[in-house]
Short mmCIF file of C-alpha atoms in Angstrom, two decimals:
data_model
loop_
_atom_site.label_atom_id
_atom_site.label_comp_id
_atom_site.label_asym_id
_atom_site.label_seq_id
_atom_site.Cartn_x
_atom_site.Cartn_y
_atom_site.Cartn_z
CA MET A 1 -3.06 -14.98 -4.53
CA LEU A 2 -0.31 -12.37 -4.64
CA LYS A 3 0.20 -10.73 -1.24
CA VAL A 4 1.48 -7.14 -1.37
CA ALA A 5 2.61 -5.37 1.82
CA ILE A 6 2.48 -1.59 1.49
CA PHE A 7 4.80 -0.21 4.13
CA ASN A 8 6.92 2.67 5.33
CA PHE A 9 8.43 3.53 8.70
CA LYS A 10 7.20 7.08 8.21
CA GLY A 11 3.58 8.21 8.06
CA GLY A 12 2.23 10.68 5.55
CA THR A 13 3.96 9.16 2.52
CA GLY A 14 0.81 8.21 0.61
CA LYS A 15 0.73 4.61 1.81
CA SER A 16 -3.01 4.23 2.36
CA THR A 17 -3.89 6.42 -0.62
CA THR A 18 -1.73 4.20 -2.80
CA THR A 19 -3.24 1.04 -1.31
CA VAL A 20 -6.80 2.10 -2.12
CA ASN A 21 -6.16 3.50 -5.58
CA LEU A 22 -3.95 0.62 -6.70
CA ALA A 23 -6.53 -1.85 -5.36
CA GLU A 24 -9.30 -0.15 -7.31
CA GLY A 25 -7.17 -0.04 -10.45
CA LEU A 26 -6.44 -3.75 -10.24
CA ALA A 27 -10.13 -4.51 -9.66
CA LEU A 28 -11.15 -2.42 -12.68
CA GLU A 29 -8.90 -4.68 -14.76
CA GLY A 30 -11.08 -7.64 -13.74
CA ASN A 31 -9.00 -8.90 -10.83
CA ARG A 32 -10.43 -10.00 -7.49
CA VAL A 33 -8.81 -7.72 -4.92
CA ILE A 34 -9.02 -7.64 -1.13
CA VAL A 35 -7.56 -4.85 1.01
CA LEU A 36 -6.57 -5.64 4.59
CA ASP A 37 -6.44 -2.46 6.67
CA LEU A 38 -3.71 -3.33 9.17
CA ASP A 39 -3.22 0.28 10.24
CA GLY A 40 -4.99 1.33 13.43
CA GLN A 41 -5.38 4.81 11.93
CA ARG A 42 -7.74 3.19 9.40
CA THR A 43 -7.16 5.61 6.51
CA SER A 44 -7.91 3.00 3.83
CA SER A 45 -11.19 2.22 5.55
CA PHE A 46 -11.94 5.95 5.83
CA ILE A 47 -11.36 6.54 2.13
CA LEU A 48 -13.60 3.63 1.16
CA GLY A 49 -16.33 4.70 3.57
CA VAL A 50 -16.21 1.73 5.93
CA ASP A 51 -14.34 3.21 8.90
CA GLY A 52 -15.83 1.81 12.10
CA ASN A 53 -17.64 -1.02 10.35
CA LYS A 54 -17.90 -4.42 11.98
CA PRO A 55 -16.79 -7.12 11.68
CA SER A 56 -13.27 -5.71 11.37
CA ILE A 57 -9.69 -6.78 10.85
CA VAL A 58 -9.49 -7.78 14.52
CA ASP A 59 -12.40 -10.20 14.08
CA PHE A 60 -10.77 -11.59 10.94
CA LEU A 61 -7.40 -12.11 12.63
CA GLN A 62 -9.11 -13.86 15.53
CA GLY A 63 -10.55 -16.43 13.16
CA ARG A 64 -14.11 -15.22 12.78
CA GLU A 65 -15.77 -15.55 9.40
CA ILE A 66 -16.35 -12.32 7.50
CA ASP A 67 -18.68 -11.71 4.58
CA LEU A 68 -16.78 -9.55 2.11
CA THR A 69 -18.93 -6.78 0.64
CA PRO A 70 -17.87 -5.21 -2.67
CA ILE A 71 -16.75 -1.57 -2.42
CA GLY A 72 -17.47 0.51 -5.52
CA VAL A 73 -16.09 -2.11 -7.91
CA ILE A 74 -17.72 -5.53 -7.79
CA THR A 75 -14.37 -7.33 -7.48
CA LEU A 76 -12.94 -5.05 -4.76
CA SER A 77 -13.45 -5.72 -1.04
CA ILE A 78 -11.89 -4.46 2.17
CA ILE A 79 -11.62 -5.84 5.67
CA PRO A 80 -11.94 -2.64 7.72
CA GLY A 81 -9.34 -1.44 10.19
CA ASP A 82 -9.95 -1.31 13.92
CA LEU A 83 -8.48 0.86 16.66
CA ASP A 84 -8.39 -2.23 18.87
CA LEU A 85 -5.66 -3.61 16.60
CA PHE A 86 -3.18 -1.50 18.59
CA SER A 87 -4.01 -3.43 21.77
CA LEU A 88 -4.47 -6.88 20.24
CA PRO A 89 -2.10 -9.31 22.01
CA ILE A 90 0.06 -10.95 19.37
CA SER A 91 2.50 -13.63 20.50
CA GLU A 92 2.43 -15.81 17.39
CA ASP A 93 1.83 -15.58 13.65
CA ILE A 94 -1.88 -14.90 13.28
CA LEU A 95 -1.69 -13.31 9.82
CA THR A 96 -0.54 -16.28 7.75
CA PRO A 97 -3.45 -18.58 8.73
CA ALA A 98 -5.89 -15.68 8.27
CA LEU A 99 -4.61 -15.00 4.77
CA ALA A 100 -4.98 -18.69 3.91
CA ARG A 101 -8.75 -18.26 4.26
CA LEU A 102 -8.92 -15.64 1.49
CA ASP A 103 -9.60 -16.31 -2.17
CA CYS A 104 -8.59 -13.51 -4.54
CA ASP A 105 -6.02 -12.54 -7.15
CA TYR A 106 -4.35 -9.75 -5.18
CA CYS A 107 -4.35 -9.03 -1.46
CA LEU A 108 -3.05 -5.58 -0.50
CA LEU A 109 -1.95 -5.20 3.11
CA ASP A 110 -1.98 -1.59 4.29
CA CYS A 111 0.57 -1.66 7.12
CA SER A 112 0.86 0.87 9.92
CA PRO A 113 3.93 3.13 10.10
CA GLY A 114 6.69 1.80 12.32
CA LEU A 115 7.05 -1.77 13.48
CA ALA A 116 3.75 -2.85 14.94
CA PRO A 117 3.74 -6.66 15.39
CA ILE A 118 1.08 -7.18 12.71
CA SER A 119 3.07 -5.05 10.25
CA VAL A 120 6.15 -7.18 10.90
CA GLN A 121 4.08 -10.28 10.14
CA ALA A 122 2.88 -8.67 6.91
CA LEU A 123 6.46 -7.98 5.85
CA LEU A 124 7.44 -11.56 6.60
CA THR A 125 4.53 -13.24 4.80
CA SER A 126 4.05 -11.00 1.74
CA ASP A 127 5.18 -11.93 -1.76
CA LEU A 128 6.45 -8.42 -2.43
CA ILE A 129 6.74 -5.09 -0.66
CA LEU A 130 5.76 -1.68 -1.99
CA ILE A 131 7.25 1.35 -0.23
CA PRO A 132 5.78 4.77 -1.05
CA VAL A 133 8.28 7.56 -0.32
CA LEU A 134 8.54 11.32 -0.45
CA CYS A 135 11.53 12.78 -2.27
CA GLU A 136 13.05 14.56 0.71
CA PRO A 137 16.08 13.79 2.92
CA ALA A 138 14.18 12.67 6.03
CA ALA A 139 12.07 10.26 4.00
CA LEU A 140 15.13 8.78 2.33
CA LYS A 141 16.68 8.11 5.74
CA GLY A 142 13.56 6.21 6.75
CA LEU A 143 13.67 4.24 3.51
CA ALA A 144 17.26 3.14 4.12
CA GLU A 145 16.36 1.97 7.64
CA ALA A 146 13.32 0.07 6.38
CA LEU A 147 15.34 -1.64 3.67
CA ASP A 148 18.01 -2.72 6.15
CA LEU A 149 15.42 -4.26 8.42
CA ILE A 150 13.58 -6.07 5.62
CA ARG A 151 16.74 -7.38 3.95
CA ASP A 152 18.00 -8.81 7.26
CA GLU A 153 14.99 -11.13 7.34
CA ARG A 154 14.10 -11.47 3.66
CA PRO A 155 17.09 -10.86 1.40
CA GLN A 156 15.31 -11.99 -1.78
CA VAL A 157 11.82 -10.51 -1.48
CA PRO A 158 11.06 -8.05 -4.29
CA ILE A 159 10.87 -4.45 -3.02
CA TYR A 160 9.43 -1.64 -5.12
CA VAL A 161 9.77 2.05 -4.28
CA LEU A 162 7.08 4.48 -5.42
CA ARG A 163 7.64 8.24 -5.41
CA CYS A 164 4.55 10.01 -4.04
CA ARG A 165 3.50 13.64 -3.66
CA TYR A 166 6.26 14.45 -6.12
CA LYS A 167 7.03 18.18 -6.46
CA SER A 168 8.88 18.32 -9.75
CA ARG A 169 9.71 22.03 -9.55
CA LEU A 170 11.65 21.78 -6.32
CA LYS A 171 15.42 21.41 -6.44
CA LEU A 172 15.29 19.31 -3.26
CA THR A 173 12.92 16.87 -4.97
CA LYS A 174 15.23 16.47 -7.95
CA GLU A 175 18.27 15.95 -5.72
CA SER A 176 16.47 13.33 -3.64
CA ASP A 177 15.18 11.65 -6.79
CA GLU A 178 18.74 11.31 -8.05
CA ILE A 179 19.76 9.66 -4.77
CA LEU A 180 16.89 7.18 -5.13
CA ARG A 181 18.01 6.28 -8.64
CA GLU A 182 21.66 5.89 -7.67
CA SER A 183 20.86 3.82 -4.56
CA ALA A 184 18.52 1.29 -6.17
CA SER A 185 21.20 -1.19 -7.18
CA ASP A 186 23.22 -1.03 -3.94
CA LEU A 187 20.14 -1.24 -1.70
CA ASN A 188 18.51 -3.92 -3.87
CA TYR A 189 15.16 -2.33 -4.71
CA THR A 190 13.33 -1.42 -7.89
CA LEU A 191 12.43 2.23 -8.39
CA LEU A 192 9.13 2.26 -10.23
CA ASP A 193 8.86 4.41 -13.34
CA THR A 194 5.49 5.77 -12.20
CA VAL A 195 5.57 8.97 -10.15
CA ILE A 196 2.55 10.16 -8.19
CA PRO A 197 2.54 13.98 -8.36
CA ASP A 198 1.68 16.35 -5.55
CA ASN A 199 -1.91 16.88 -6.66
CA ILE A 200 -4.66 18.65 -4.74
CA ALA A 201 -7.28 16.31 -6.21
CA VAL A 202 -5.61 13.31 -4.56
CA ALA A 203 -5.66 15.02 -1.16
CA SER A 204 -9.26 16.19 -1.63
CA SER A 205 -10.50 12.75 -2.63
CA ILE A 206 -9.62 11.40 0.82
CA GLY A 207 -11.91 13.84 2.60
CA HIS A 208 -14.73 12.92 0.21
CA HIS A 209 -14.38 9.17 0.94
CA GLN A 210 -13.55 8.50 -2.70
CA THR A 211 -10.76 7.09 -4.78
CA ILE A 212 -9.06 9.59 -7.04
CA ARG A 213 -10.84 8.06 -10.05
CA GLN A 214 -14.22 8.59 -8.42
CA TYR A 215 -13.38 12.12 -7.32
CA SER A 216 -11.59 13.49 -10.39
CA GLU A 217 -11.04 10.96 -13.15
CA ARG A 218 -9.27 13.43 -15.44
CA SER A 219 -6.84 14.77 -12.84
CA VAL A 220 -3.11 14.19 -13.11
CA GLY A 221 -3.33 12.17 -9.89
CA ALA A 222 -5.90 9.80 -11.38
CA LYS A 223 -3.78 9.35 -14.51
CA ALA A 224 -0.72 8.63 -12.38
CA TYR A 225 -2.50 5.88 -10.44
CA GLN A 226 -3.78 4.44 -13.72
CA LYS A 227 -0.18 4.29 -14.89
CA LEU A 228 0.86 2.65 -11.62
CA THR A 229 -1.78 -0.03 -12.10
CA GLN A 230 -0.53 -0.83 -15.60
CA GLU A 231 3.10 -0.90 -14.50
CA PHE A 232 2.24 -3.19 -11.60
CA LEU A 233 0.32 -5.57 -13.85
CA GLN A 234 3.24 -5.74 -16.25
CA LEU A 235 5.52 -6.72 -13.38
CA HIS A 236 3.04 -9.08 -11.71
CA PRO A 237 0.23 -10.21 -14.01
CA ARG A 238 -2.54 -12.35 -12.60
CA LYS A 239 -1.55 -15.99 -12.47
#
């Protein structure tokens, strides 16, 4: 099982949207995929139509058995988020033993923004980290801070940066993009070739509780996430 932490200090970067759409893409390729919604805001659960469902991620982390129900694609499941995750007392590693109970090809961990204890555990136990970013100065500052923190604890873990809500016509976007390219070697991350454009269909799909493929399969956003899936599988094929 490949464990993928999807993380950013900053909210609003497309983290949960990327989690859900990458998970569906991997499942459509015949992989068994489980999403863990570790964000108390529960956007992944909202998109997949299971927000508020029980049992939740809190039950799972506390050791209770959970029957995984397929979501849309027969090989895709999610353990729903829970607002109570914010108040869950965490004094030891509860994520690693919980993950050991799962059986799948890919486990995507949708982390909360910032450094919630469960997000820190996800960063420490994952096999790789995916960081969605916006191409703007404030977002790049947050990326640099996140990379410093991760590299202090895990100098060798693979880190991939994904450009989201990309506005190709803006000069600011192009300038920030150039900084991302130039910084990749020094900051020890891989800048993915795939770019997720700023696409109204992607934003609209969230409100309709659908993945971008379900909402608008022919949109540029759907094609971008299809490309991301293929690039990811080339980098990390199922073992």
